[in-house]
Coordinates of C-alpha atoms in Angstrom, one line a residue:
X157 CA -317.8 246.9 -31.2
X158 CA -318.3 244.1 -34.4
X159 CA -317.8 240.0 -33.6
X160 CA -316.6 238.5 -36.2
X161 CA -317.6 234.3 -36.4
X162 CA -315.5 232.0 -38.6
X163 CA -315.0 228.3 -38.4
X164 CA -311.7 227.1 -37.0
X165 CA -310.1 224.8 -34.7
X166 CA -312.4 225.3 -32.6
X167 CA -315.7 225.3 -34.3
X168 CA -315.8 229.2 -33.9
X169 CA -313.2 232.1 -34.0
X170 CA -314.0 235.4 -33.0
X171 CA -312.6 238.7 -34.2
X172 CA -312.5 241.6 -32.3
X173 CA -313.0 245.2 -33.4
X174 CA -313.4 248.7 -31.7
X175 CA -313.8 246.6 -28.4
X176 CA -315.3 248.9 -25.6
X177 CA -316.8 246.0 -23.6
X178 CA -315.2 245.2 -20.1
X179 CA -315.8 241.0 -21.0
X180 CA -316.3 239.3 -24.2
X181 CA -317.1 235.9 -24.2
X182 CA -317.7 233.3 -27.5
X183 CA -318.7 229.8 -26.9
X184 CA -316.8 227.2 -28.5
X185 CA -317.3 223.0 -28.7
X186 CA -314.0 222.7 -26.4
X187 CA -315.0 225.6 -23.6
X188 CA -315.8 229.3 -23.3
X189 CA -312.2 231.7 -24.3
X190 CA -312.6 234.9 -22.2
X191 CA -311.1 238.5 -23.4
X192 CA -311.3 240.7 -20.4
X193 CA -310.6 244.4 -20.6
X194 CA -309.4 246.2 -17.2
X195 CA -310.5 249.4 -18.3
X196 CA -309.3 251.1 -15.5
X197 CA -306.5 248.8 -14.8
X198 CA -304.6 248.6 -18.0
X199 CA -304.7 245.3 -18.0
X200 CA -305.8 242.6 -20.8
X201 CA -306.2 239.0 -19.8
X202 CA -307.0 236.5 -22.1
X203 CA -308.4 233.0 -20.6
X204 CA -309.7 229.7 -21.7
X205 CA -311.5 229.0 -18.1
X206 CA -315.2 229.8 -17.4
X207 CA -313.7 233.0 -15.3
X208 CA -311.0 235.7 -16.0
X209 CA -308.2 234.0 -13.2
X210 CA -308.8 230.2 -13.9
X211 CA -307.4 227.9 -16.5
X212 CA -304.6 228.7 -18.2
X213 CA -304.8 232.7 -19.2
X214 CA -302.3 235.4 -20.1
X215 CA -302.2 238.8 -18.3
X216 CA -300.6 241.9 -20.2
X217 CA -300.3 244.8 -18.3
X218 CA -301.0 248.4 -20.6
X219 CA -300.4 251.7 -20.7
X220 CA -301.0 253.4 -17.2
X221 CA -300.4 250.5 -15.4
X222 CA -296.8 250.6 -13.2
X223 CA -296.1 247.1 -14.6
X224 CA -296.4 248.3 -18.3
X225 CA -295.4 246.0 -21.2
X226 CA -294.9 243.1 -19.3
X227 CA -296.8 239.5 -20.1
X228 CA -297.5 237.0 -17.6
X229 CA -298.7 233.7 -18.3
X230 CA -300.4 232.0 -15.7
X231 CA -302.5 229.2 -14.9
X232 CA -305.5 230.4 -12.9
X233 CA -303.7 233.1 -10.8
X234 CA -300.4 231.2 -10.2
X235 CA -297.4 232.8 -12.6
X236 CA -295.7 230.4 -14.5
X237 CA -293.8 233.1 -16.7
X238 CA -293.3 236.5 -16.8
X239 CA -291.3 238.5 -20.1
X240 CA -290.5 241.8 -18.8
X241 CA -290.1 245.0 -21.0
X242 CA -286.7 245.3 -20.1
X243 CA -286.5 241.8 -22.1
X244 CA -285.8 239.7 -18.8
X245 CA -287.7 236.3 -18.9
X246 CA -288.8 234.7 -15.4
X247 CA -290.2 230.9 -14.8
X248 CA -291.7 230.4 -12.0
X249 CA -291.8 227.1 -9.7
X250 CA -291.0 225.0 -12.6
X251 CA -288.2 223.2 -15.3
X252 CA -287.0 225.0 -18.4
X253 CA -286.5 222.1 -20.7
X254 CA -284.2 222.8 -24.2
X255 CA -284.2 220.4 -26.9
X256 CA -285.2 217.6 -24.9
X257 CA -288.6 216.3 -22.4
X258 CA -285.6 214.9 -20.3
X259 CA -285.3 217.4 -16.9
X260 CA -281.8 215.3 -16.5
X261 CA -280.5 214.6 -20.0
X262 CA -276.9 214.1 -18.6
X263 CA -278.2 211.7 -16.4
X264 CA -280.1 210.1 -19.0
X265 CA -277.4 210.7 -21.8
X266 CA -279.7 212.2 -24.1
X267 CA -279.2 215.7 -25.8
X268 CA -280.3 218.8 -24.5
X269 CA -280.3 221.6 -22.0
X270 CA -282.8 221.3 -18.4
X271 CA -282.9 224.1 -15.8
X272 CA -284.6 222.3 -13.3
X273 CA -286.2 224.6 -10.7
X274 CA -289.0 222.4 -9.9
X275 CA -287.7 218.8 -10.0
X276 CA -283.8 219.3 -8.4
X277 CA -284.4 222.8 -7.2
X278 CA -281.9 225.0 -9.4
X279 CA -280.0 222.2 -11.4
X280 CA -278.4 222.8 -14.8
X281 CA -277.9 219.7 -17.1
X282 CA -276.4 220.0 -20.3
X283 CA -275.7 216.8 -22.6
X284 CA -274.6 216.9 -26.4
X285 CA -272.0 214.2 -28.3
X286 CA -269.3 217.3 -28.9
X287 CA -267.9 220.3 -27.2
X288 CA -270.8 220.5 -23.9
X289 CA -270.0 224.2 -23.0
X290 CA -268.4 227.4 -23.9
X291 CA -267.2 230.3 -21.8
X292 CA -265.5 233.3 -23.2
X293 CA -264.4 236.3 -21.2
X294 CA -264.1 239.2 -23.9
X295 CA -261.5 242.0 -23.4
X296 CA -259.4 241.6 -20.1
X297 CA -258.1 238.7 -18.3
X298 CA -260.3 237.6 -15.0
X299 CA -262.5 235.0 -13.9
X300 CA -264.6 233.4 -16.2
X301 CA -266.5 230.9 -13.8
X302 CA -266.5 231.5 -9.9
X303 CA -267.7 229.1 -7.8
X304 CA -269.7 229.7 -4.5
X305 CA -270.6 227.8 -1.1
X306 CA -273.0 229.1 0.5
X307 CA -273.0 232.6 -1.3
X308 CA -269.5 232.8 -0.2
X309 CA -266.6 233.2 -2.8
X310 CA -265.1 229.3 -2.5
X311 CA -262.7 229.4 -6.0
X312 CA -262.7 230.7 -9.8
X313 CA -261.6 229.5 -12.8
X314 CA -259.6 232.2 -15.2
X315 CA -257.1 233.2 -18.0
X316 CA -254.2 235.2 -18.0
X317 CA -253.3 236.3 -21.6
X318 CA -249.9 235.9 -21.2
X319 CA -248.6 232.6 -22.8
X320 CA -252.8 232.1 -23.1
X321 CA -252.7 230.7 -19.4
X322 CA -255.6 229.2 -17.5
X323 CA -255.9 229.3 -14.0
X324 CA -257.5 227.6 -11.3
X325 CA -257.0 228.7 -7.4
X326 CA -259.5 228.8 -4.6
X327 CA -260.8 231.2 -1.6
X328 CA -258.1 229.6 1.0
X329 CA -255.3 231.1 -1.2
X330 CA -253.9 228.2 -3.2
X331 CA -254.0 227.7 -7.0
X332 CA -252.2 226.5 -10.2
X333 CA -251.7 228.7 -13.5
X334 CA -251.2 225.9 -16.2
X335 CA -248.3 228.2 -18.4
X336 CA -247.1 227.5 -21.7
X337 CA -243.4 226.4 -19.9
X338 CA -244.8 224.6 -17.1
X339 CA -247.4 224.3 -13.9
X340 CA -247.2 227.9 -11.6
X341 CA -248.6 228.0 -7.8
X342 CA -250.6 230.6 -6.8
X343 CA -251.4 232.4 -3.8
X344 CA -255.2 233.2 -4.7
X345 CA -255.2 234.9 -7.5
X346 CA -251.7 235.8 -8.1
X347 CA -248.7 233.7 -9.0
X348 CA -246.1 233.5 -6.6
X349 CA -243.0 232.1 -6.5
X350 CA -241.7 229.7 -3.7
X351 CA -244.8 229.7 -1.1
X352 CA -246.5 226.6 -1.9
X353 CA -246.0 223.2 -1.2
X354 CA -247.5 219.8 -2.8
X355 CA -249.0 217.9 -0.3
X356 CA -248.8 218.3 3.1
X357 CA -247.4 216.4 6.4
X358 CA -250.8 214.9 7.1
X359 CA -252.1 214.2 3.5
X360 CA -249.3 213.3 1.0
X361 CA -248.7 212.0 -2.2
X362 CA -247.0 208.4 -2.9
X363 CA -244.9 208.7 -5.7
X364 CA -243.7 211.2 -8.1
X365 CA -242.7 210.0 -11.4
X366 CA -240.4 212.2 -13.3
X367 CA -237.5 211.8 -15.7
X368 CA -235.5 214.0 -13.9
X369 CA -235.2 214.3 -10.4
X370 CA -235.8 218.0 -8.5
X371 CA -233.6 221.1 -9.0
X372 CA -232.8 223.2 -5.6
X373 CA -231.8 226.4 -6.2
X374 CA -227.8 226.8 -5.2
X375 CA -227.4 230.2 -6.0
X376 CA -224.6 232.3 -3.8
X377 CA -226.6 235.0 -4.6
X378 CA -229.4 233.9 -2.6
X379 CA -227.6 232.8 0.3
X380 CA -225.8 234.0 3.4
X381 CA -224.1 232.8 6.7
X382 CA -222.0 230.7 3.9
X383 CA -219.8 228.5 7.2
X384 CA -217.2 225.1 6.7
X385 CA -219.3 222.4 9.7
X386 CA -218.2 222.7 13.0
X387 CA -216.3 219.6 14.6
X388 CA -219.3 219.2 16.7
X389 CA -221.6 219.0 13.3
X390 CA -219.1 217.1 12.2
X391 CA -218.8 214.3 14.8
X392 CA -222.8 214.7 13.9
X393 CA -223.0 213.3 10.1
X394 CA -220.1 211.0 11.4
X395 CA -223.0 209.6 13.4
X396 CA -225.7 209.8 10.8
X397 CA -223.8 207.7 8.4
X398 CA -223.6 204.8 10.9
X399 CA -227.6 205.1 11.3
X400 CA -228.3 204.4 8.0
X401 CA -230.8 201.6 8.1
X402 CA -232.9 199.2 5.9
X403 CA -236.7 198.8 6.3
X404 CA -240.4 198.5 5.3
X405 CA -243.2 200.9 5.5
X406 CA -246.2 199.3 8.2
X407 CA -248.8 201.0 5.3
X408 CA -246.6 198.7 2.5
X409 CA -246.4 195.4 4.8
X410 CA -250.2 196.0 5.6
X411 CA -251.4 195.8 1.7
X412 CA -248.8 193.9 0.6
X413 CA -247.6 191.3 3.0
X414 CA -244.2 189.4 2.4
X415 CA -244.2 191.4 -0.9
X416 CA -243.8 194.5 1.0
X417 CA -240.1 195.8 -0.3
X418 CA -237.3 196.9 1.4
X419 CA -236.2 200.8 1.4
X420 CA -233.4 202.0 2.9
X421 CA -232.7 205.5 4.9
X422 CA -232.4 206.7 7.8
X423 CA -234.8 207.2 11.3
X424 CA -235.4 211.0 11.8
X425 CA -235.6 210.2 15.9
X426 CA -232.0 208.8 15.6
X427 CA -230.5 211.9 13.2
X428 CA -232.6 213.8 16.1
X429 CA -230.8 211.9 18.9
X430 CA -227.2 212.5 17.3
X431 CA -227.7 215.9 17.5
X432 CA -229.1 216.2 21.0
X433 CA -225.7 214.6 21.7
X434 CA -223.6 216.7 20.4
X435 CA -225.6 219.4 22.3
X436 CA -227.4 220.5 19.0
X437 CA -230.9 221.1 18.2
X438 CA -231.3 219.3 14.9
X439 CA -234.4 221.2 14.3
X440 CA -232.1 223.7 13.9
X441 CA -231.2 221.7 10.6
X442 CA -233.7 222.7 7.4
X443 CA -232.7 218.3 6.7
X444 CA -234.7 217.7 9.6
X445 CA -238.6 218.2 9.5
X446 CA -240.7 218.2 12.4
X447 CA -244.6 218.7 11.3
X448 CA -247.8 218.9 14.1
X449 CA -251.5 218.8 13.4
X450 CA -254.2 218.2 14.9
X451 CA -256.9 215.0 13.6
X452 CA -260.4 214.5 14.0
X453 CA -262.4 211.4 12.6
X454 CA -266.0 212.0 11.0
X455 CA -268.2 209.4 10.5
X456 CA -270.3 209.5 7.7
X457 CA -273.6 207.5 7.3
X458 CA -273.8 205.0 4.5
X459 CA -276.4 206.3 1.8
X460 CA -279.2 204.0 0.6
X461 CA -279.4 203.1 -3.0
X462 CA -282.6 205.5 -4.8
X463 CA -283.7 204.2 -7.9
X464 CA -285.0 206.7 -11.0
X465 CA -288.6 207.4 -10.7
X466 CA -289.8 208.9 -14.2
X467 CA -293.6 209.6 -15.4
X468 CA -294.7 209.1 -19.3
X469 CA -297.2 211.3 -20.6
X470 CA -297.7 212.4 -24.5
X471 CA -297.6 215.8 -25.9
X472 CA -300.4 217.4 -27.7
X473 CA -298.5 216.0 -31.8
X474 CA -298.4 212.4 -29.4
X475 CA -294.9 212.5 -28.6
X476 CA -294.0 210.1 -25.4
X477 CA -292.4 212.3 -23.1
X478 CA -290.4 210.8 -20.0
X479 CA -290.3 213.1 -17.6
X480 CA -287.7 212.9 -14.3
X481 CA -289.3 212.7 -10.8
X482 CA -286.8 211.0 -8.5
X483 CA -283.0 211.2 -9.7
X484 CA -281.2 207.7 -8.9
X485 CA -278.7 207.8 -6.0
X486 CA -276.3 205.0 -5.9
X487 CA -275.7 203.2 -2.5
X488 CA -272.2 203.9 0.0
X489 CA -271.3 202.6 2.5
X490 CA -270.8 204.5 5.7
X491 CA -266.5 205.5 6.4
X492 CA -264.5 207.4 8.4
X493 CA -263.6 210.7 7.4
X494 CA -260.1 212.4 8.8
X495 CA -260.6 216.5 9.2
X496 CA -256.8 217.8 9.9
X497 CA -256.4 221.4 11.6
X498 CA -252.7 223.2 10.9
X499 CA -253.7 224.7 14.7
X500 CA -255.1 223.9 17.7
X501 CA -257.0 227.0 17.6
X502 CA -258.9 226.1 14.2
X503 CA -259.3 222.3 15.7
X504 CA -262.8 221.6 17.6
X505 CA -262.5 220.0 20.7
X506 CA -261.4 216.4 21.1
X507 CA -259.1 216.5 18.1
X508 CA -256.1 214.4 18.7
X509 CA -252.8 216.2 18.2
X510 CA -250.2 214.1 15.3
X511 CA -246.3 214.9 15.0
X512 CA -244.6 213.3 12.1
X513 CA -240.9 213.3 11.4
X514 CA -239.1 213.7 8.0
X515 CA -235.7 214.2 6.3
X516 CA -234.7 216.2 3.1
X517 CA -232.4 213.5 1.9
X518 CA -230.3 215.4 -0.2
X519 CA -229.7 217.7 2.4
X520 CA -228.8 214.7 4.4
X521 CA -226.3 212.9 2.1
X522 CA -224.5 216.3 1.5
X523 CA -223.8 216.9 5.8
X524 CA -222.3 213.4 5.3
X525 CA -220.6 213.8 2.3
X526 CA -219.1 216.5 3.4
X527 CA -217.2 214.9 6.9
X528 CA -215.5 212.7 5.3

């Protein structure tokens, strides 16, 4: 075996040749680097601390060994990161930070990529001032993003080629295909035609703006038990026209006031009532719409406000970096949450059972049209 001095950064470099020696060690001004040979271990670890596993060192594993090819680089014994022969690259215990010494550059709206394993325990931020992310699928349609709860399949985001469609639908089997001709439901991951509804009797929408109003399919075709009313459904929407009423909703009065407006209609207990009767059932009637749930409240806590905790330290060129510790969490206060259950089976116990009335209104204004 030769050494080889030269001056260098750090007063002395050593070269290496022929090296049969288990240890070689070559004092410097800043410490002492040690090149330890496992002869019989295929290993090669090279360290900057006064002993083979402290300070920061890097392990290769050689021929003969069963980890062969791989590099780990540690800091005493403790990985950090291992490159695999296969080409795989593992951090351990700690945040992969890309163009930026931000862990949270969204949160700080600064550019960059942080995998934060260490700091917010397997969080991806990704900041830029254009296009954030791309995902292409290549070859056939599918999923290009799935999304998990609890290692269970919770939703997916995905294309269908035709029309160049992107669709969205979750693991309880609703979803949306956004078509070149229009908005599609799904039943999971397959469009459907007429099986889903918008909204629902416990959680509705308010308003629907539209320049056109709805198209119901009238199609002989798709119909049967084609009938004229009987005189007792007759003497019925005689009855329902006389109940037309005016009114105003308790939710409208209760935000608005006096400024609440007037709506007219008609009350689905009296249409009910004028069919009882006549000896009918009106839920019989597809115009009538009977809908029970069951309700429970949840209270959630309020959450204290958490300011940003950051440390500053400089690089080795004396770059300031800021570094994330504690991510801000803005204050809420606490609320009632409403869980509703399409079953008393799938409701816990104590849920409070809700029946709400409706009426398809041109379903309505047709029976009445049509007895006079």
């Amino acid at each position: 075996m030769t050494i080889k001095q030269t001056g260098g950064i750090f007063g002395r470099n050593v070269t290496l040749n022929d090296v049969e020696a288990e240890t070689v060690e070559a004092t410097t001004k800043i410490t002492t680097p040690k090149i330890t040979n496992g002869v019989t271990s295929g290993t090669l670890t090279i360290g900057a601390g006064a002993a083979q596993n402290t300070g920061a060192n890097i392990l290769m594993y050689g021929e003969g060994h069963a980890q062969v090819s791989d590099f780990l680089f540690r800091a005493g014994t403790t990985q950090l990161v291992r490159i695999q022969d296969s080409g795989d690259v593992k951090v351990f215990d700690g945040d992969v930070l890309i163009g930026t010494t931000n862990v949270l550059p969204g949160g700080n709206n600064v550019e960059g990529i942080a995998l934060s394993s260490r700091t917010y325990g397997g969080h991806l931020s990704v900041s830029r001032s254009g296009d954030v992310s791309e995902f292409n699928r290549i070859g056939s349609d599918g999923r290009v993003i799935i999304i998990r709860q609890g290692g269970g399949f919770a939703g997916a985001i995905a294309t269908r080629s035709s029309g160049g469609n992107v669709q969205m639908y979750t693991d309880g089997g609703s979803g949306i295909d956004f078509a070149g001709d229009g908005i599609l439901p799904m039943a999971s991951d397959t469009i459907t035609d007429n099986s889903k509804d918008v909204g629902s009797a416990s959680f509705r929408w308010d308003d629907i703006y539209a320049t056109n109003g709805t198209i119901q399919t009238s199609d002989r075709n798709e119909k049967q038990d084609i009938e004229e009313l009987s005189d007792a459904e007759q003497r019925v929407a005689v009855a329902a026209k006389g109940l037309l009423r005016k009114f105003r909703w308790k939710s409208s009065v209760a935000e608005n006031g006096d400024n609440a407006r007037t709506h007219f209609g008609i009350i689905a207990q009296d249409l009910q009532a004028a069919f009882a009767a006549e000896g009918l059932d009106a839920g019989d009637y597809a115009m009538f719409i009977s809908t029970t749930w069951w309700e429970q409240a949840v209270e959630v806590p309020a959450v204290e406000a958490v300011d940003e905790v950051t440390e500053t330290s400089v690089d080795e060129d004396g770059n300031e970096i800021v570094t994330v510790t504690t991510m801000a969490v803005e204050a809420k206060d606490a609320y009632t949450r409403i869980d509703a259950y399409s079953t008393e089976e799938e409701a816990p116990e104590g849920a409070t059972q809700r029946t709400r009335l409706g009426v398809r209104y041109s379903e309505l204004l047709a029976f009445i049209i049509a007895s006079t």
